[in-house]
Coordinates of C-alpha atoms and ligand atoms in Angstrom, one line a residue:
M4 CA 256.1 87.5 159.7
E5 CA 253.5 87.1 157.0
K6 CA 254.1 88.0 153.4
E7 CA 251.9 91.0 152.4
I8 CA 249.3 90.0 149.9
T9 CA 249.5 91.6 146.4
Q10 CA 246.7 93.7 145.0
E11 CA 246.0 91.2 142.3
A12 CA 245.9 88.2 144.7
K13 CA 243.5 90.2 146.9
R14 CA 241.2 91.0 144.0
R15 CA 241.1 87.4 143.0
L16 CA 240.3 86.4 146.6
D17 CA 237.5 88.9 146.7
S18 CA 235.8 87.8 143.5
L19 CA 236.0 84.2 144.4
F20 CA 234.7 85.0 147.9
E21 CA 231.7 86.8 146.5
A22 CA 230.9 83.9 144.2
F23 CA 231.2 81.6 147.1
S24 CA 229.0 83.7 149.4
I25 CA 225.8 83.1 147.6
V26 CA 224.6 80.5 150.1
G27 CA 221.9 80.1 152.7
D28 CA 221.6 83.0 155.2
D29 CA 222.6 80.9 158.2
T30 CA 225.8 79.5 156.6
H31 CA 228.8 81.7 156.6
V32 CA 231.9 81.4 154.4
F33 CA 235.6 81.9 154.7
L34 CA 238.3 81.8 152.0
C35 CA 242.0 81.8 152.6
N36 CA 244.8 82.4 150.1
M37 CA 247.2 79.9 151.5
Q38 CA 250.3 81.4 149.9
Y39 CA 249.9 84.5 151.9
D40 CA 247.8 82.9 154.7
Y41 CA 245.4 85.8 154.1
S42 CA 241.7 85.3 154.5
R43 CA 238.3 86.9 154.1
W44 CA 235.5 85.9 156.4
S45 CA 231.8 86.6 156.2
K46 CA 230.8 89.9 157.8
K47 CA 228.1 88.1 159.9
L48 CA 230.8 85.8 161.4
V49 CA 233.0 88.8 162.2
E50 CA 230.1 90.5 163.9
T51 CA 228.7 87.5 165.8
F52 CA 232.1 86.4 167.1
G53 CA 233.8 89.7 167.4
L54 CA 236.7 89.0 165.0
P55 CA 239.1 91.8 164.3
S56 CA 238.1 92.3 160.7
E57 CA 236.7 90.6 157.6
Y58 CA 240.3 90.4 156.3
M59 CA 242.8 88.6 158.4
Y60 CA 246.3 87.2 158.2
N61 CA 246.7 83.9 160.0
A62 CA 242.9 83.6 160.6
A63 CA 243.2 80.0 162.0
A64 CA 245.2 81.3 165.0
V65 CA 242.7 84.2 165.5
W66 CA 239.8 81.8 165.3
E67 CA 241.4 79.2 167.6
K68 CA 241.2 81.7 170.4
H69 CA 237.4 81.7 170.1
I70 CA 237.1 78.0 170.2
H71 CA 236.0 76.3 173.4
P72 CA 239.1 75.0 175.3
D73 CA 237.8 71.5 175.2
D74 CA 237.5 71.6 171.4
R75 CA 240.6 73.6 170.7
K76 CA 243.1 70.8 170.4
A77 CA 241.1 69.0 167.7
Y78 CA 240.7 72.2 165.8
H79 CA 244.4 73.0 166.1
D80 CA 245.5 69.6 164.9
G81 CA 242.9 69.7 162.0
M82 CA 244.1 73.0 160.8
N83 CA 247.7 72.0 161.1
A84 CA 247.1 69.0 158.9
V85 CA 245.5 71.2 156.3
F86 CA 248.3 73.8 156.3
T87 CA 251.1 71.2 156.3
G88 CA 249.4 69.4 153.3
K89 CA 248.6 66.2 155.3
L90 CA 244.8 66.7 154.7
L91 CA 243.0 68.3 151.8
G92 CA 240.0 69.4 153.8
H93 CA 238.4 69.4 157.2
D94 CA 234.9 68.7 158.6
M95 CA 234.4 69.3 162.2
Q96 CA 232.1 70.5 164.9
Y97 CA 233.2 72.8 167.7
R98 CA 231.8 75.5 170.1
A99 CA 232.9 79.0 169.3
K100 CA 232.6 82.0 171.6
R101 CA 230.4 84.8 170.5
V102 CA 231.1 88.5 171.2
D103 CA 228.7 88.3 174.3
G104 CA 230.7 85.4 175.8
E105 CA 228.2 82.6 175.0
Y106 CA 229.3 79.6 173.0
D107 CA 227.5 78.6 169.7
L108 CA 227.8 75.2 168.2
C109 CA 229.3 75.4 164.7
T110 CA 230.0 72.9 161.9
C111 CA 232.9 73.9 159.8
R112 CA 233.6 72.3 156.5
G113 CA 236.5 73.4 154.2
I114 CA 238.5 72.1 151.2
V115 CA 241.9 72.9 149.8
V116 CA 242.0 74.0 146.2
S117 CA 245.4 73.3 144.6
Y118 CA 247.4 74.2 141.5
A119 CA 247.8 71.4 138.9
D120 CA 251.2 70.6 140.5
G121 CA 249.5 70.0 143.8
Q122 CA 250.7 73.2 145.5
P123 CA 247.9 74.5 147.7
L124 CA 246.3 77.7 146.7
Y125 CA 243.0 78.3 148.5
F126 CA 241.4 76.9 151.6
G127 CA 237.8 77.7 151.6
G128 CA 234.6 76.5 153.2
A129 CA 231.6 77.3 155.2
I130 CA 230.8 77.6 158.9
R131 CA 227.2 76.8 159.9
N132 CA 226.1 78.2 163.2
H133 CA 223.6 75.9 164.6
S134 CA 222.5 78.3 167.3
Q135 CA 221.4 80.9 164.9
R136 CA 218.0 80.5 163.5
S137 CA 217.4 81.0 159.8
Q138 CA 215.7 84.2 158.8
I139 CA 214.3 82.8 155.6
D140 CA 211.0 81.0 155.2
A141 CA 211.6 77.8 153.4
L142 CA 208.3 77.8 151.7
T143 CA 208.1 81.2 150.2
G144 CA 211.7 82.4 150.2
L145 CA 210.7 85.5 152.1
R146 CA 212.2 86.7 155.3
N147 CA 210.5 84.9 158.2
Q148 CA 209.3 86.0 161.7
Y149 CA 213.0 86.1 162.9
G150 CA 213.8 88.3 160.0
F151 CA 210.8 90.5 160.7
F152 CA 211.8 91.0 164.3
S153 CA 215.4 91.6 163.5
D154 CA 214.4 94.3 160.9
L155 CA 211.8 95.8 163.3
Q156 CA 214.4 96.1 166.1
S157 CA 216.7 97.8 163.7
H158 CA 214.0 100.4 162.7
I159 CA 213.3 101.0 166.4
L160 CA 216.9 101.4 167.3
N161 CA 217.6 103.8 164.5
K162 CA 214.3 105.7 165.2
R163 CA 213.4 105.2 161.5
P164 CA 209.6 105.9 161.0
V165 CA 208.0 103.1 159.1
R166 CA 204.5 101.7 158.4
I167 CA 203.9 98.1 159.1
G168 CA 201.1 96.1 157.5
M169 CA 200.0 92.6 158.2
A170 CA 197.8 90.7 155.8
G171 CA 196.7 87.1 155.9
I172 CA 194.5 84.6 154.2
G173 CA 191.3 83.8 156.1
K174 CA 190.3 80.1 156.3
L175 CA 193.6 78.6 155.2
T176 CA 193.0 75.7 157.6
E177 CA 189.8 74.9 155.7
I178 CA 191.6 75.1 152.4
N179 CA 194.2 72.7 153.6
E180 CA 191.6 70.4 154.8
V181 CA 189.5 70.4 151.7
Y182 CA 192.2 70.6 149.0
G183 CA 195.3 69.3 150.9
Y184 CA 198.5 70.9 152.1
N185 CA 200.0 71.0 148.7
V186 CA 197.4 73.4 147.5
G187 CA 197.6 75.4 150.7
N188 CA 201.4 75.7 150.2
K189 CA 201.1 76.8 146.6
L190 CA 198.6 79.5 147.7
L191 CA 201.1 80.8 150.2
Q192 CA 203.8 80.8 147.7
Y193 CA 201.6 82.7 145.2
F194 CA 200.6 85.1 147.9
G195 CA 204.2 85.8 148.9
R196 CA 205.2 86.3 145.3
Y197 CA 202.3 88.6 144.6
L198 CA 203.1 90.7 147.6
M199 CA 206.7 91.0 146.6
D200 CA 206.0 91.9 143.0
N201 CA 203.1 94.3 143.6
V202 CA 203.6 95.8 147.0
T203 CA 207.2 96.0 147.9
D204 CA 210.5 94.4 147.2
R205 CA 211.8 91.3 148.8
S206 CA 213.6 93.1 151.6
G207 CA 210.5 94.5 153.2
T208 CA 208.2 91.5 152.8
Y209 CA 207.9 88.8 155.4
R210 CA 206.0 85.6 156.0
L211 CA 205.1 85.4 159.6
D212 CA 203.5 82.3 161.0
G213 CA 200.9 80.3 159.2
S214 CA 198.8 82.4 156.8
R215 CA 200.0 85.8 157.8
F216 CA 202.4 88.0 155.9
A217 CA 203.9 91.4 156.7
I218 CA 205.4 94.3 155.0
I219 CA 207.5 97.1 156.4
S220 CA 207.7 100.3 154.3
D221 CA 209.4 103.6 154.9
K222 CA 208.0 105.2 151.8
R223 CA 204.3 104.6 151.7
D224 CA 201.9 106.3 154.1
E225 CA 198.9 104.6 155.7
K226 CA 196.6 105.7 152.9
E227 CA 198.8 104.2 150.3
L228 CA 199.1 101.0 152.2
A229 CA 195.3 100.8 152.6
D230 CA 194.8 101.4 148.9
L231 CA 197.3 98.7 148.1
Y232 CA 195.6 96.3 150.4
E233 CA 192.3 96.9 148.5
V234 CA 194.0 96.0 145.2
L235 CA 195.4 92.9 146.8
R236 CA 192.1 92.0 148.3
S237 CA 190.1 92.3 145.1
H238 CA 192.7 90.3 143.2
F239 CA 192.4 87.4 145.6
R240 CA 188.7 87.7 145.9
K241 CA 188.3 87.2 142.1
G242 CA 190.1 83.9 142.7
I243 CA 193.4 82.5 141.7
K244 CA 194.3 79.4 139.9
V245 CA 196.2 76.7 141.7
D246 CA 196.6 73.4 139.7
D247 CA 193.2 73.0 138.1
L248 CA 191.3 74.8 140.9
Q249 CA 190.0 78.3 141.0
I250 CA 190.2 79.4 144.6
M251 CA 188.7 82.6 146.0
L252 CA 190.3 84.0 149.0
E253 CA 189.2 86.4 151.7
L254 CA 191.9 88.4 153.4
N255 CA 192.3 90.3 156.7
A256 CA 194.7 93.1 157.4
G257 CA 196.0 95.4 160.1
M258 CA 198.5 98.2 160.1
L259 CA 200.5 100.4 162.4
S260 CA 202.7 103.5 162.1
L261 CA 205.9 103.3 164.0
E262 CA 207.3 106.7 164.9
D263 CA 210.0 107.7 167.2
F264 CA 208.7 105.4 169.9
N265 CA 210.1 104.2 173.1
V266 CA 208.8 100.7 172.7
D267 CA 210.1 97.3 171.9
D268 CA 209.4 95.0 168.9
Q269 CA 207.1 92.7 170.9
T270 CA 204.8 95.5 171.9
V271 CA 204.6 96.7 168.3
Y272 CA 203.8 93.1 167.2
S273 CA 201.1 92.8 169.8
C274 CA 199.4 96.0 168.6
L275 CA 199.7 94.9 165.0
N276 CA 198.2 91.6 165.9
F277 CA 195.4 93.3 167.7
A278 CA 194.5 95.4 164.6
Y279 CA 194.7 92.3 162.4
D280 CA 192.4 90.4 164.8
E281 CA 190.0 93.2 164.8
S282 CA 189.9 93.1 161.0
K283 CA 189.3 89.4 161.1
R284 CA 186.7 89.3 163.8
N285 CA 184.7 92.5 163.5
R286 CA 185.4 94.2 160.2
H287 CA 185.0 91.4 157.7
G288 CA 188.5 91.8 156.5
D289 CA 188.6 95.6 156.1
M290 CA 192.0 97.1 156.9
V291 CA 192.2 98.2 160.5
S292 CA 194.7 100.7 161.5
F293 CA 195.9 100.7 165.0
H294 CA 196.0 104.4 164.7
N295 CA 192.3 105.1 163.8
E296 CA 191.3 105.8 167.4
L297 CA 189.2 108.7 168.4
T298 CA 191.8 109.9 170.8
D299 CA 194.4 109.9 168.0
D300 CA 196.9 109.4 170.7
N301 CA 198.6 106.5 169.0
R302 CA 202.0 107.1 170.6
K303 CA 200.8 107.3 174.1
R304 CA 198.7 104.2 173.7
I305 CA 201.5 102.1 172.4
E306 CA 203.9 103.4 175.0
K307 CA 201.5 102.6 177.8
L308 CA 201.1 99.1 176.5
H309 CA 204.8 98.8 176.4
T310 CA 205.2 99.8 180.0
I311 CA 202.5 97.4 181.0
R312 CA 204.1 94.6 179.1
S313 CA 207.5 95.3 180.5
S314 CA 206.1 95.1 184.1
I315 CA 205.6 91.4 183.5
S316 CA 209.3 90.8 183.4
Q317 CA 209.9 93.2 186.3
D318 CA 208.4 90.9 188.8
F319 CA 204.8 91.9 187.8
R320 CA 205.3 95.3 189.2
G321 CA 202.1 97.3 189.0
F322 CA 199.8 94.3 188.6
Y323 CA 197.4 93.5 191.4
L324 CA 194.1 91.6 191.8
V325 CA 190.8 92.8 193.1
Y326 CA 188.0 90.4 194.0
Q327 CA 184.3 90.7 193.2
P328 CA 182.0 88.7 195.5
V329 CA 179.9 85.9 194.2
V330 CA 176.8 85.2 196.3
N331 CA 174.3 82.3 196.5
A332 CA 171.3 83.5 194.5
E333 CA 168.8 82.3 197.1
T334 CA 170.4 83.1 200.4
E335 CA 172.7 85.9 199.1
E336 CA 175.5 84.6 201.2
L337 CA 179.0 84.9 200.0
I338 CA 180.2 81.7 198.4
G339 CA 183.1 82.8 196.3
A340 CA 184.8 85.7 194.4
E341 CA 186.1 86.4 191.0
A342 CA 189.7 87.6 190.7
L343 CA 190.0 90.6 188.4
L344 CA 193.3 91.9 187.1
R345 CA 194.4 95.6 187.5
W346 CA 197.5 97.5 186.6
K347 CA 198.6 100.9 187.8
N348 CA 201.7 103.1 187.9
E349 CA 202.3 106.7 188.7
E350 CA 202.3 107.9 185.1
Y351 CA 199.2 106.2 183.8
G352 CA 197.2 105.6 186.9
V353 CA 194.9 102.6 187.1
V354 CA 194.4 100.9 183.7
P355 CA 191.3 98.6 183.5
P356 CA 192.0 95.1 182.1
D357 CA 189.9 95.6 179.0
L358 CA 192.5 98.1 177.8
F359 CA 195.4 95.8 178.0
I360 CA 194.4 92.1 178.2
P361 CA 193.3 91.8 174.6
F362 CA 196.7 93.1 173.5
L363 CA 198.7 91.0 175.9
E364 CA 196.8 87.8 175.3
M365 CA 198.7 87.1 172.1
D366 CA 202.0 87.9 173.7
P367 CA 204.5 85.2 174.6
L368 CA 204.8 86.7 178.1
F369 CA 201.1 86.3 178.9
P370 CA 201.1 82.7 180.2
E371 CA 203.7 83.8 182.8
L372 CA 201.3 86.6 184.0
G373 CA 198.4 84.1 183.9
E374 CA 200.3 81.8 186.3
W375 CA 201.1 84.7 188.6
I376 CA 197.3 85.6 188.6
M377 CA 196.4 82.1 189.5
E378 CA 198.9 81.7 192.3
T379 CA 198.1 85.2 193.8
A380 CA 194.3 84.5 193.7
I381 CA 194.7 81.1 195.3
K382 CA 196.9 82.5 198.1
D383 CA 194.3 85.2 198.8
A384 CA 191.5 82.6 198.6
Q385 CA 193.3 80.6 201.3
K386 CA 192.9 83.5 203.7
L387 CA 189.2 83.7 202.9
M388 CA 188.7 80.0 203.4
Q389 CA 189.5 80.3 207.0
Y390 CA 186.2 82.1 207.5
I391 CA 184.2 80.5 204.7
P392 CA 185.2 76.9 204.2
G393 CA 183.2 76.4 201.0
F394 CA 184.7 79.5 199.3
V395 CA 185.4 79.1 195.6
I396 CA 187.8 81.4 193.8
N397 CA 187.2 82.2 190.1
V398 CA 190.1 83.0 187.9
N399 CA 189.8 84.2 184.3
L400 CA 191.8 82.4 181.7
S401 CA 192.9 83.7 178.3
Y402 CA 192.8 81.4 175.3
A403 CA 196.6 81.9 174.8
Q404 CA 197.2 80.2 178.2
M405 CA 195.1 77.2 177.4
E406 CA 196.8 76.8 174.0
K407 CA 200.1 75.9 175.7
T408 CA 200.8 72.2 175.8
D409 CA 201.9 72.3 179.4
F410 CA 198.9 74.3 180.6
T411 CA 197.3 71.7 182.8
N412 CA 200.7 71.0 184.4
V413 CA 201.0 74.7 185.2
V414 CA 197.6 74.4 187.0
W415 CA 198.7 71.3 188.9
N416 CA 202.0 72.8 189.9
V417 CA 200.3 75.9 191.3
I418 CA 197.9 73.7 193.2
R419 CA 200.7 71.6 194.5
R420 CA 202.9 74.5 195.5
T421 CA 200.0 76.2 197.4
G422 CA 198.4 73.0 198.8
F423 CA 195.1 74.3 197.6
P424 CA 192.1 71.9 197.3
S425 CA 191.3 71.9 193.6
K426 CA 187.6 71.9 193.9
H427 CA 187.8 75.4 195.3
L428 CA 189.3 76.7 192.1
C429 CA 187.0 77.6 189.2
L430 CA 188.7 78.6 185.9
E431 CA 186.6 80.9 183.6
V432 CA 187.0 80.7 179.9
T433 CA 185.4 83.1 177.5
E434 CA 184.0 82.6 174.1
R435 CA 187.2 83.7 172.6
C436 CA 188.5 80.2 173.4
R437 CA 186.6 79.0 170.3
L438 CA 189.6 80.3 168.4
L439 CA 191.3 77.1 169.7
D440 CA 190.9 73.7 168.3
M441 CA 187.8 72.2 169.9
E442 CA 189.5 68.9 170.5
L443 CA 192.3 70.5 172.4
L444 CA 189.9 72.6 174.4
N445 CA 187.8 69.6 175.3
N446 CA 190.9 67.7 176.4
V447 CA 192.0 70.6 178.6
I448 CA 188.6 71.0 180.2
V449 CA 188.1 67.3 180.8
A450 CA 191.6 67.0 182.3
L451 CA 191.0 70.0 184.6
R452 CA 187.7 68.6 185.8
A453 CA 189.1 65.1 186.3
G454 CA 191.6 66.8 188.7
G455 CA 188.7 68.4 190.5
V456 CA 189.0 71.9 189.1
R457 CA 185.8 73.6 188.1
V458 CA 185.4 75.2 184.7
A459 CA 183.0 78.1 183.8
L460 CA 182.0 79.6 180.5
D461 CA 182.2 83.4 181.0
D462 CA 180.1 86.0 179.2
F463 CA 177.7 83.5 177.8
G464 CA 175.7 84.8 174.9
T465 CA 178.1 87.4 173.7
G466 CA 179.8 85.3 171.0
F467 CA 178.7 83.6 167.9
S468 CA 178.7 80.1 169.1
S469 CA 177.6 80.1 172.7
I470 CA 175.1 77.2 172.3
G471 CA 177.5 75.2 170.3
L472 CA 180.1 75.6 173.0
I473 CA 177.9 74.4 175.9
K474 CA 176.7 71.5 173.9
S475 CA 180.2 70.2 173.1
L476 CA 182.1 71.1 176.2
P477 CA 181.4 70.0 179.8
F478 CA 181.2 73.2 181.8
D479 CA 180.3 73.3 185.5
T480 CA 178.9 76.8 185.4
I481 CA 177.6 79.1 182.7
K482 CA 178.0 82.8 183.5
I483 CA 175.3 84.9 181.8
D484 CA 176.7 88.2 180.5
R485 CA 175.3 91.3 182.1
G486 CA 174.2 92.5 178.7
F487 CA 171.3 90.1 178.8
V488 CA 169.8 91.3 182.1
L489 CA 170.5 95.1 181.9
E490 CA 166.8 95.8 181.1
I491 CA 165.2 92.8 182.7
E492 CA 163.0 95.0 184.9
Q493 CA 161.3 96.5 181.8
D494 CA 161.9 94.1 179.0
E495 CA 159.8 90.9 178.6
K496 CA 162.2 89.6 175.9
E497 CA 165.1 89.6 178.3
K498 CA 163.0 87.6 180.7
R499 CA 162.2 85.0 178.1
L500 CA 165.9 84.9 177.0
L501 CA 167.0 84.3 180.5
N502 CA 164.4 81.5 180.8
C503 CA 165.9 80.0 177.7
F504 CA 169.4 80.2 178.9
T505 CA 168.7 78.6 182.3
D506 CA 166.8 75.8 180.6
L507 CA 169.7 75.2 178.3
A508 CA 172.3 75.2 181.1
G509 CA 170.0 72.8 183.0
T510 CA 169.9 70.5 180.0
F511 CA 173.7 70.2 179.9
G512 CA 173.9 69.9 183.7
A513 CA 175.6 73.2 184.4
N514 CA 174.9 75.8 187.1
V515 CA 174.0 79.3 186.2
C516 CA 175.6 82.5 187.5
V517 CA 174.1 85.8 186.5
E518 CA 176.6 88.7 186.2
G519 CA 175.8 92.4 186.5
I520 CA 173.1 92.4 189.2
E521 CA 172.9 96.1 189.9
T522 CA 169.5 96.7 191.7
C523 CA 167.3 94.9 194.1
G524 CA 164.6 94.9 191.3
M525 CA 166.8 92.8 189.1
R526 CA 167.6 90.5 191.9
D527 CA 163.9 90.0 192.7
I528 CA 163.0 89.1 189.2
I529 CA 166.0 86.8 188.5
Q530 CA 165.7 85.0 191.7
D531 CA 162.5 83.4 190.2
Y532 CA 164.5 81.7 187.5
G533 CA 166.3 79.2 189.8
V534 CA 169.8 80.4 189.0
H535 CA 172.6 79.3 191.3
S536 CA 174.6 82.5 191.9
F537 CA 174.8 86.2 191.5
Q538 CA 177.5 88.7 190.9
G539 CA 177.2 92.5 190.5
Y540 CA 177.6 96.0 191.8
Y541 CA 174.4 95.6 193.9
Y542 CA 176.3 93.2 196.1
S543 CA 179.7 94.7 195.7
K544 CA 182.2 96.2 193.3
P545 CA 185.5 94.4 193.0
L546 CA 187.4 94.9 196.3
A547 CA 191.0 94.8 197.5
I548 CA 191.8 91.6 199.4
E549 CA 192.1 93.4 202.7
N550 CA 188.6 95.0 202.2
L551 CA 187.0 91.7 201.3
L552 CA 188.7 90.0 204.3
N553 CA 187.4 92.7 206.6
K554 CA 183.9 92.3 205.3
V555 CA 184.1 88.6 205.7
K556 CA 185.5 88.9 209.3
E557 CA 182.5 91.1 210.1
G558 CA 180.2 88.2 209.2
A559 CA 180.0 85.9 206.3
G560 CA 176.4 86.8 205.5
C561 CA 177.1 90.5 205.1
F562 CA 176.3 90.5 201.4
K563 CA 172.7 89.7 202.0
Q564 CA 170.9 92.8 201.2
L565 CA 167.6 94.1 202.3
Ligands
C2E617 P1 184.5 89.3 183.2 O1 185.4 88.1 183.6 O2 183.2 89.1 182.6 O3 184.4 90.2 184.5 C1 183.3 90.9 184.9 C2 183.5 92.3 184.6 O4 182.2 93.0 184.8 C3 184.4 93.0 185.6 O5 185.0 94.1 184.9 C4 183.6 93.6 186.6 O6 184.1 94.6 187.4 C5 182.4 94.0 185.8 N1 181.1 94.0 186.6 C6 180.8 93.2 187.6 N2 179.6 93.5 188.1 C7 179.1 94.6 187.4 C8 177.9 95.3 187.4 O7 177.0 95.1 188.2 N3 177.8 96.4 186.6 C9 178.8 96.6 185.7 N4 178.7 97.7 184.9 N5 180.0 95.9 185.6 C10 180.1 94.9 186.5 P2 186.6 94.2 184.7 O8 187.2 94.0 186.0 O9 186.8 95.5 184.1 O10 187.0 93.1 183.8 C11 186.7 93.1 182.4 C12 187.1 91.8 181.8 O11 188.6 91.7 181.7 C13 186.7 90.5 182.5 O12 185.4 90.3 182.2 C14 187.6 89.5 181.9 O13 187.2 89.0 180.7 C15 188.9 90.3 181.7 N6 189.8 90.0 182.9 C16 189.8 90.6 184.1 N7 190.8 90.0 184.9 C17 191.3 89.0 184.1 C18 192.4 88.1 184.3 O14 193.0 88.0 185.4 N8 192.7 87.3 183.3 C19 192.1 87.3 182.1 N9 192.5 86.5 181.2 N10 191.1 88.2 181.8 C20 190.7 89.0 182.8
MG618 MG1 185.1 86.5 184.3
MG619 MG1 181.9 87.9 182.5

């Protein structure tokens, strides 16, 4: 039976423990008064491993029960040696069972503190949990992305309304390239410090990845946050001093109000990212609120996205593909189709892809959906190839898929699994892919083409760098956006532009597909430009696979119009 600890001994244990606890956030401490065998353990350890309390008599025996059976004897012997005075410390690794039954690898280091006469008084040390990721950013000292998600989850769980802002430094990559990483790092540290001192306290300030920071506030409303951002922005615009340099920075920012939502942290993050991206791409860095929609139906919109996002992990429930025919521009015979993604459920009906793909694109789940799209489209294409042997299926890619290091392997695996001939697959990339590193993009495209897969540039002409893209990347096909041919029947300029585009594509050895053919008038005019293929409502709207199959069975040339 243990001896009950005195008040004074407990007070001393507590004050020592607190002095001791000021260590890194992923290291947890324990301190034992050996006379009473009475210990205090970090709260985090108690919660993670489901220990009975922060204060324990005979903690070693309690802890031993959590240690993996294979590691238990070593732990037992080690602790025995400490408590019998044979050893003055211990340093070991073992696996300890968490409250959810999983094991975490831990390193435990402790020492014995003795009286002058050698009588042991305290045994104290730290347990480092290697399975737990640090929530502190090493560069700025702010909470990092893990800390951000952990706090966000807690706000959602407690239904605590908060405003979340994301701000970042534009062109940090260029700054790193021109001045070196050291300067880039100092800028980030300065930025973090400035945010903490001027916008919020440490607890609500985070450094996410790269150049982006976030704050979570339960006090300020959107207007106040937007005002603060303007202060921040003009401060950095004037330029800040790093070493001997005066560097002027442009910022981007997005924000979102979280109310009593039935959503998860990833959905919130995707929406926030979307607002930030919009600020960067289309608003020259002005603060974009996810809320400032005409519909004002912020809540519904986020909940809808949440439902769509969740369906990815529910076996892609609600997702399906429709196929829009692609015809030979001269003969108007069906030569392929483009797979287009749809989602529907009872509550929201059919949701067109433009409403959810831009949000999901940045989501870690998206590549999984992308693989499902590719496999589903290929399997449907196999059915069509029985009737049209030369059939090519076009599948849209998002830049987030291509960014993954194993992306080409994903493609080869799908092709192998389905036994599909690679030259019948055409992957469409949009100009958004210019967000990727050009060298990476080039490597991906070259690798795909070397394996026989075709690659098309979608929506040509809608971005900033269309010509640059086709000059530096080897595309098989250039798809001209329908925006360039809408008025071609009346507009001379559109005709000249189209001429220009087809010339350009020819120079780089690519075929041309014109999207958005809606009338026979358009077809007649565009046919004179020697383009390779057509797509548009004039031939067909996107169809369910059964409908397309039926049409094809009726006769492969059925898309030829009068
Ligand atoms: P996109 O790849 O350029 O697809 C063409 C879009 O134009 C389709 O819209 C199609 O229905 C529409 N369209 C075709 N012909 C006509 C026409 O004659 N007139 C008009 N007004 N529109 C026409 P949709 O299906 O709404 O897709 C929109 C965009 O969503 C696509 O543009 C593509 O960027 C993206 N998307 C669709 N499916 C996927 C997918 O599976 N993965 C990825 N990453 N993006 C997708
Ligand atoms: Mg497309
Ligand atoms: Mg397109």
